Amino acid sequence: MARERATALLLDFDGVLRRWDPAVAAGVEREYGLAEGVLGEIAMQWGRLQPVLTGRVSHAEWVSSVADALTDSVGSPERARAAVDQWQRYRGEVDPEVLAFVREVRAAGVQVGLGTNATDLLDADLAALGLVGELDVVVNSSVIGVHKPAKEYFQAACDALQTPPARVLFVDDEDWAVRGARAAGLSAHRWGGPADLRYLRAALAY
């Protein structure tokens, strides 16, 4: 049996709508004599990351824990905090092709939601990147208390879009998130870059 055609789009933020230049973190690591990749490795340790993605700790507390973990490597708490603060000042960049696609889809009458595992800094990031008003709904894991790829996360996203799961097309650059969305009943596509926009237009057929 053919799937129902999607009437709403749910996009991941990091890796789809927002891009990160790895040279920024690498520059901070070189400046402070840190091993390449260590900032991301420490920040993304699941025991440290999961509480901030579900709203149990704040972004500021998470950042402080990263600085604490770096103290021995850089020689003092002050240098560790300075390194992390410098790294965190960069908030990524909007992919202009994806944003143009979002605007095109919305202009055609299709709802577009942002579905992201994020901290309580998300609203400030959206404002800083000029994205306020560019999306119909924002579903932030730290606000709802559950993160992708949980079925409950995707159900909350569909509720926010006021669209049944079978009618929502989800796009993410992580395979585990795509699998979770499909298990929750959504259509899902793993993002490989702007070349995928042609497929997404066809899938939505607006």
PDB file of C-alpha atoms in Angstrom:
ATOM      1  CA  MET A   1       0.000   0.000   0.000  1.00  0.00           C
ATOM      2  CA  ALA A   2       1.366   3.415  -0.952  1.00  0.00           C
ATOM      3  CA  ARG A   3       2.140   5.875   1.812  1.00  0.00           C
ATOM      4  CA  GLU A   4       0.023   8.985   2.211  1.00  0.00           C
ATOM      5  CA  ARG A   5       1.689  12.033   0.726  1.00  0.00           C
ATOM      6  CA  ALA A   6       3.340  14.258   3.324  1.00  0.00           C
ATOM      7  CA  THR A   7       1.621  17.556   4.036  1.00  0.00           C
ATOM      8  CA  ALA A   8       4.097  18.859   6.656  1.00  0.00           C
ATOM      9  CA  LEU A   9       7.898  18.997   6.811  1.00  0.00           C
ATOM     10  CA  LEU A  10      10.000  18.527   9.950  1.00  0.00           C
ATOM     11  CA  LEU A  11      13.653  19.536   9.635  1.00  0.00           C
ATOM     12  CA  ASP A  12      16.608  18.868  11.873  1.00  0.00           C
ATOM     13  CA  PHE A  13      18.627  21.948  12.819  1.00  0.00           C
ATOM     14  CA  ASP A  14      22.305  21.019  13.141  1.00  0.00           C
ATOM     15  CA  GLY A  15      23.605  19.465   9.963  1.00  0.00           C
ATOM     16  CA  VAL A  16      20.575  20.476   7.896  1.00  0.00           C
ATOM     17  CA  LEU A  17      19.447  24.076   8.413  1.00  0.00           C
ATOM     18  CA  ARG A  18      22.499  25.088  10.476  1.00  0.00           C
ATOM     19  CA  ARG A  19      26.080  24.319   9.469  1.00  0.00           C
ATOM     20  CA  TRP A  20      29.163  24.387  11.678  1.00  0.00           C
ATOM     21  CA  ASP A  21      32.641  25.272  10.414  1.00  0.00           C
ATOM     22  CA  PRO A  22      35.019  22.787  12.104  1.00  0.00           C
ATOM     23  CA  ALA A  23      37.886  25.248  11.664  1.00  0.00           C
ATOM     24  CA  VAL A  24      36.512  27.374  14.522  1.00  0.00           C
ATOM     25  CA  ALA A  25      36.874  24.676  17.186  1.00  0.00           C
ATOM     26  CA  ALA A  26      40.180  23.574  15.684  1.00  0.00           C
ATOM     27  CA  GLY A  27      41.522  27.121  15.990  1.00  0.00           C
ATOM     28  CA  VAL A  28      40.560  27.326  19.662  1.00  0.00           C
ATOM     29  CA  GLU A  29      42.155  23.941  20.323  1.00  0.00           C
ATOM     30  CA  ARG A  30      45.414  25.031  18.695  1.00  0.00           C
ATOM     31  CA  GLU A  31      45.452  28.320  20.599  1.00  0.00           C
ATOM     32  CA  TYR A  32      45.056  26.586  23.959  1.00  0.00           C
ATOM     33  CA  GLY A  33      47.308  23.618  23.221  1.00  0.00           C
ATOM     34  CA  LEU A  34      44.477  21.098  23.186  1.00  0.00           C
ATOM     35  CA  ALA A  35      44.282  17.881  21.202  1.00  0.00           C
ATOM     36  CA  GLU A  36      42.367  18.151  17.957  1.00  0.00           C
ATOM     37  CA  GLY A  37      38.689  17.351  18.429  1.00  0.00           C
ATOM     38  CA  VAL A  38      38.772  17.329  22.224  1.00  0.00           C
ATOM     39  CA  LEU A  39      36.179  20.101  22.675  1.00  0.00           C
ATOM     40  CA  GLY A  40      33.564  18.158  20.746  1.00  0.00           C
ATOM     41  CA  GLU A  41      34.524  14.862  22.344  1.00  0.00           C
ATOM     42  CA  ILE A  42      34.070  16.208  25.864  1.00  0.00           C
ATOM     43  CA  ALA A  43      30.918  18.193  25.087  1.00  0.00           C
ATOM     44  CA  MET A  44      29.248  15.248  23.360  1.00  0.00           C
ATOM     45  CA  GLN A  45      29.939  12.625  26.016  1.00  0.00           C
ATOM     46  CA  TRP A  46      26.454  11.199  26.485  1.00  0.00           C
ATOM     47  CA  GLY A  47      26.460  11.388  30.262  1.00  0.00           C
ATOM     48  CA  ARG A  48      27.181  15.104  29.972  1.00  0.00           C
ATOM     49  CA  LEU A  49      25.034  15.822  26.919  1.00  0.00           C
ATOM     50  CA  GLN A  50      21.827  13.928  27.662  1.00  0.00           C
ATOM     51  CA  PRO A  51      20.821  16.031  30.706  1.00  0.00           C
ATOM     52  CA  VAL A  52      21.125  19.318  28.800  1.00  0.00           C
ATOM     53  CA  LEU A  53      19.170  17.945  25.831  1.00  0.00           C
ATOM     54  CA  THR A  54      16.273  17.001  28.094  1.00  0.00           C
ATOM     55  CA  GLY A  55      16.252  20.251  30.075  1.00  0.00           C
ATOM     56  CA  ARG A  56      17.551  18.808  33.337  1.00  0.00           C
ATOM     57  CA  VAL A  57      20.518  21.173  33.270  1.00  0.00           C
ATOM     58  CA  SER A  58      20.956  24.510  31.493  1.00  0.00           C
ATOM     59  CA  HIS A  59      23.231  25.318  28.582  1.00  0.00           C
ATOM     60  CA  ALA A  60      25.352  27.385  30.960  1.00  0.00           C
ATOM     61  CA  GLU A  61      25.740  24.451  33.349  1.00  0.00           C
ATOM     62  CA  TRP A  62      26.675  22.154  30.477  1.00  0.00           C
ATOM     63  CA  VAL A  63      29.312  24.609  29.247  1.00  0.00           C
ATOM     64  CA  SER A  64      30.712  24.891  32.763  1.00  0.00           C
ATOM     65  CA  SER A  65      31.039  21.116  32.979  1.00  0.00           C
ATOM     66  CA  VAL A  66      33.001  21.106  29.707  1.00  0.00           C
ATOM     67  CA  ALA A  67      35.347  23.762  31.094  1.00  0.00           C
ATOM     68  CA  ASP A  68      35.805  21.757  34.304  1.00  0.00           C
ATOM     69  CA  ALA A  69      36.789  18.710  32.263  1.00  0.00           C
ATOM     70  CA  LEU A  70      39.390  20.764  30.358  1.00  0.00           C
ATOM     71  CA  THR A  71      41.059  22.370  33.378  1.00  0.00           C
ATOM     72  CA  ASP A  72      43.912  19.887  33.728  1.00  0.00           C
ATOM     73  CA  SER A  73      44.686  20.073  30.014  1.00  0.00           C
ATOM     74  CA  VAL A  74      45.013  23.858  29.870  1.00  0.00           C
ATOM     75  CA  GLY A  75      46.493  24.519  33.316  1.00  0.00           C
ATOM     76  CA  SER A  76      43.852  26.552  35.137  1.00  0.00           C
ATOM     77  CA  PRO A  77      40.080  26.953  35.498  1.00  0.00           C
ATOM     78  CA  GLU A  78      40.356  30.456  34.057  1.00  0.00           C
ATOM     79  CA  ARG A  79      42.065  29.286  30.860  1.00  0.00           C
ATOM     80  CA  ALA A  80      39.621  26.411  30.517  1.00  0.00           C
ATOM     81  CA  ARG A  81      36.652  28.767  30.804  1.00  0.00           C
ATOM     82  CA  ALA A  82      38.221  31.207  28.335  1.00  0.00           C
ATOM     83  CA  ALA A  83      38.766  28.423  25.807  1.00  0.00           C
ATOM     84  CA  VAL A  84      35.202  27.160  26.094  1.00  0.00           C
ATOM     85  CA  ASP A  85      33.740  30.671  25.984  1.00  0.00           C
ATOM     86  CA  GLN A  86      35.690  31.418  22.807  1.00  0.00           C
ATOM     87  CA  TRP A  87      34.491  28.177  21.236  1.00  0.00           C
ATOM     88  CA  GLN A  88      30.878  28.824  22.224  1.00  0.00           C
ATOM     89  CA  ARG A  89      30.766  32.347  20.808  1.00  0.00           C
ATOM     90  CA  TYR A  90      30.504  30.855  17.331  1.00  0.00           C
ATOM     91  CA  ARG A  91      26.903  29.783  16.796  1.00  0.00           C
ATOM     92  CA  GLY A  92      27.122  28.298  13.330  1.00  0.00           C
ATOM     93  CA  GLU A  93      25.727  29.488  10.010  1.00  0.00           C
ATOM     94  CA  VAL A  94      22.417  29.067   8.203  1.00  0.00           C
ATOM     95  CA  ASP A  95      22.541  27.033   5.002  1.00  0.00           C
ATOM     96  CA  PRO A  96      21.084  29.534   2.509  1.00  0.00           C
ATOM     97  CA  GLU A  97      19.797  26.861   0.127  1.00  0.00           C
ATOM     98  CA  VAL A  98      17.904  25.093   2.888  1.00  0.00           C
ATOM     99  CA  LEU A  99      16.436  28.355   4.158  1.00  0.00           C
ATOM    100  CA  ALA A 100      15.309  29.253   0.635  1.00  0.00           C
ATOM    101  CA  PHE A 101      13.661  25.819   0.425  1.00  0.00           C
ATOM    102  CA  VAL A 102      11.882  26.377   3.763  1.00  0.00           C
ATOM    103  CA  ARG A 103      10.521  29.676   2.480  1.00  0.00           C
ATOM    104  CA  GLU A 104       9.437  28.074  -0.799  1.00  0.00           C
ATOM    105  CA  VAL A 105       7.646  25.229   0.981  1.00  0.00           C
ATOM    106  CA  ARG A 106       5.865  27.535   3.402  1.00  0.00           C
ATOM    107  CA  ALA A 107       4.813  29.860   0.588  1.00  0.00           C
ATOM    108  CA  ALA A 108       3.179  26.839  -1.036  1.00  0.00           C
ATOM    109  CA  GLY A 109       1.105  26.277   2.098  1.00  0.00           C
ATOM    110  CA  VAL A 110       3.092  23.408   3.649  1.00  0.00           C
ATOM    111  CA  GLN A 111       3.854  23.689   7.351  1.00  0.00           C
ATOM    112  CA  VAL A 112       7.530  23.487   8.291  1.00  0.00           C
ATOM    113  CA  GLY A 113       8.720  22.585  11.771  1.00  0.00           C
ATOM    114  CA  LEU A 114      12.183  22.508  13.291  1.00  0.00           C
ATOM    115  CA  GLY A 115      12.766  19.219  15.115  1.00  0.00           C
ATOM    116  CA  THR A 116      15.964  19.349  17.121  1.00  0.00           C
ATOM    117  CA  ASN A 117      17.810  17.978  20.110  1.00  0.00           C
ATOM    118  CA  ALA A 118      18.900  21.297  21.577  1.00  0.00           C
ATOM    119  CA  THR A 119      19.615  23.181  24.777  1.00  0.00           C
ATOM    120  CA  ASP A 120      17.820  26.138  26.297  1.00  0.00           C
ATOM    121  CA  LEU A 121      19.984  28.398  24.129  1.00  0.00           C
ATOM    122  CA  LEU A 122      18.006  27.467  21.013  1.00  0.00           C
ATOM    123  CA  ASP A 123      15.696  30.486  20.993  1.00  0.00           C
ATOM    124  CA  ALA A 124      18.673  32.832  21.309  1.00  0.00           C
ATOM    125  CA  ASP A 125      20.451  30.987  18.497  1.00  0.00           C
ATOM    126  CA  LEU A 126      17.417  31.260  16.225  1.00  0.00           C
ATOM    127  CA  ALA A 127      17.276  34.994  16.915  1.00  0.00           C
ATOM    128  CA  ALA A 128      21.017  35.476  16.355  1.00  0.00           C
ATOM    129  CA  LEU A 129      20.830  33.603  13.046  1.00  0.00           C
ATOM    130  CA  GLY A 130      17.821  35.571  11.828  1.00  0.00           C
ATOM    131  CA  LEU A 131      15.482  32.588  11.871  1.00  0.00           C
ATOM    132  CA  VAL A 132      12.689  33.958  14.072  1.00  0.00           C
ATOM    133  CA  GLY A 133       9.473  33.707  12.078  1.00  0.00           C
ATOM    134  CA  GLU A 134      10.993  31.426   9.436  1.00  0.00           C
ATOM    135  CA  LEU A 135       9.375  28.253  10.836  1.00  0.00           C
ATOM    136  CA  ASP A 136       5.843  27.352  11.833  1.00  0.00           C
ATOM    137  CA  VAL A 137       6.809  25.403  14.957  1.00  0.00           C
ATOM    138  CA  VAL A 138       9.986  24.657  16.900  1.00  0.00           C
ATOM    139  CA  VAL A 139      10.207  21.352  18.772  1.00  0.00           C
ATOM    140  CA  ASN A 140      13.142  21.518  21.175  1.00  0.00           C
ATOM    141  CA  SER A 141      14.035  18.395  23.159  1.00  0.00           C
ATOM    142  CA  SER A 142      15.083  20.424  26.204  1.00  0.00           C
ATOM    143  CA  VAL A 143      11.627  22.021  26.333  1.00  0.00           C
ATOM    144  CA  ILE A 144       9.572  18.844  25.963  1.00  0.00           C
ATOM    145  CA  GLY A 145      11.912  16.722  28.090  1.00  0.00           C
ATOM    146  CA  VAL A 146      12.526  13.925  25.583  1.00  0.00           C
ATOM    147  CA  HIS A 147      14.982  13.729  22.701  1.00  0.00           C
ATOM    148  CA  LYS A 148      15.205  12.134  19.282  1.00  0.00           C
ATOM    149  CA  PRO A 149      14.994   9.273  18.389  1.00  0.00           C
ATOM    150  CA  ALA A 150      12.327   8.504  21.010  1.00  0.00           C
ATOM    151  CA  LYS A 151       8.837   7.856  19.674  1.00  0.00           C
ATOM    152  CA  GLU A 152       7.491  10.344  22.216  1.00  0.00           C
ATOM    153  CA  TYR A 153       9.633  13.074  20.684  1.00  0.00           C
ATOM    154  CA  PHE A 154       8.209  12.517  17.217  1.00  0.00           C
ATOM    155  CA  GLN A 155       4.666  12.303  18.550  1.00  0.00           C
ATOM    156  CA  ALA A 156       5.156  15.689  20.225  1.00  0.00           C
ATOM    157  CA  ALA A 157       6.466  17.103  16.951  1.00  0.00           C
ATOM    158  CA  CYS A 158       3.470  15.806  15.005  1.00  0.00           C
ATOM    159  CA  ASP A 159       1.142  17.225  17.648  1.00  0.00           C
ATOM    160  CA  ALA A 160       2.852  20.610  17.312  1.00  0.00           C
ATOM    161  CA  LEU A 161       2.384  20.469  13.540  1.00  0.00           C
ATOM    162  CA  GLN A 162      -1.212  19.286  14.039  1.00  0.00           C
ATOM    163  CA  THR A 163      -0.487  16.611  11.450  1.00  0.00           C
ATOM    164  CA  PRO A 164      -0.649  12.810  11.806  1.00  0.00           C
ATOM    165  CA  PRO A 165       2.732  11.030  11.632  1.00  0.00           C
ATOM    166  CA  ALA A 166       1.961   9.412   8.271  1.00  0.00           C
ATOM    167  CA  ARG A 167       1.628  12.889   6.768  1.00  0.00           C
ATOM    168  CA  VAL A 168       4.916  14.293   8.130  1.00  0.00           C
ATOM    169  CA  LEU A 169       8.216  14.126   6.222  1.00  0.00           C
ATOM    170  CA  PHE A 170      11.228  14.284   8.549  1.00  0.00           C
ATOM    171  CA  VAL A 171      14.728  15.221   7.354  1.00  0.00           C
ATOM    172  CA  ASP A 172      17.862  14.631   9.444  1.00  0.00           C
ATOM    173  CA  ASP A 173      21.543  14.032   8.729  1.00  0.00           C
ATOM    174  CA  GLU A 174      21.798  11.248  11.338  1.00  0.00           C
ATOM    175  CA  ASP A 175      20.718   7.733  10.456  1.00  0.00           C
ATOM    176  CA  TRP A 176      19.627   6.919  14.022  1.00  0.00           C
ATOM    177  CA  ALA A 177      17.202   9.843  13.986  1.00  0.00           C
ATOM    178  CA  VAL A 178      15.801   8.804  10.601  1.00  0.00           C
ATOM    179  CA  ARG A 179      15.251   5.262  11.864  1.00  0.00           C
ATOM    180  CA  GLY A 180      13.521   6.582  14.976  1.00  0.00           C
ATOM    181  CA  ALA A 181      11.198   8.744  12.915  1.00  0.00           C
ATOM    182  CA  ARG A 182      10.236   5.834  10.691  1.00  0.00           C
ATOM    183  CA  ALA A 183       9.566   3.663  13.728  1.00  0.00           C
ATOM    184  CA  ALA A 184       7.220   6.410  14.956  1.00  0.00           C
ATOM    185  CA  GLY A 185       5.285   6.320  11.690  1.00  0.00           C
ATOM    186  CA  LEU A 186       6.766   9.321   9.871  1.00  0.00           C
ATOM    187  CA  SER A 187       8.284   9.381   6.415  1.00  0.00           C
ATOM    188  CA  ALA A 188      11.971  10.185   6.817  1.00  0.00           C
ATOM    189  CA  HIS A 189      14.926  11.066   4.629  1.00  0.00           C
ATOM    190  CA  ARG A 190      18.589  11.130   5.572  1.00  0.00           C
ATOM    191  CA  TRP A 191      20.026  14.470   4.503  1.00  0.00           C
ATOM    192  CA  GLY A 192      23.083  14.378   2.288  1.00  0.00           C
ATOM    193  CA  GLY A 193      23.174  18.017   1.226  1.00  0.00           C
ATOM    194  CA  PRO A 194      21.328  20.491  -1.018  1.00  0.00           C
ATOM    195  CA  ALA A 195      21.317  18.003  -3.887  1.00  0.00           C
ATOM    196  CA  ASP A 196      18.551  16.249  -1.925  1.00  0.00           C
ATOM    197  CA  LEU A 197      16.181  19.200  -2.313  1.00  0.00           C
ATOM    198  CA  ARG A 198      14.917  17.910  -5.639  1.00  0.00           C
ATOM    199  CA  TYR A 199      13.807  14.677  -3.970  1.00  0.00           C
ATOM    200  CA  LEU A 200      12.154  16.554  -1.109  1.00  0.00           C
ATOM    201  CA  ARG A 201      10.209  18.759  -3.505  1.00  0.00           C
ATOM    202  CA  ALA A 202       8.949  15.663  -5.298  1.00  0.00           C
ATOM    203  CA  ALA A 203       8.039  13.969  -2.026  1.00  0.00           C
ATOM    204  CA  LEU A 204       5.986  16.942  -0.879  1.00  0.00           C
ATOM    205  CA  ALA A 205       4.535  17.667  -4.343  1.00  0.00           C
ATOM    206  CA  TYR A 206       3.274  21.090  -3.339  1.00  0.00           C
TER     207      TYR A 206
END
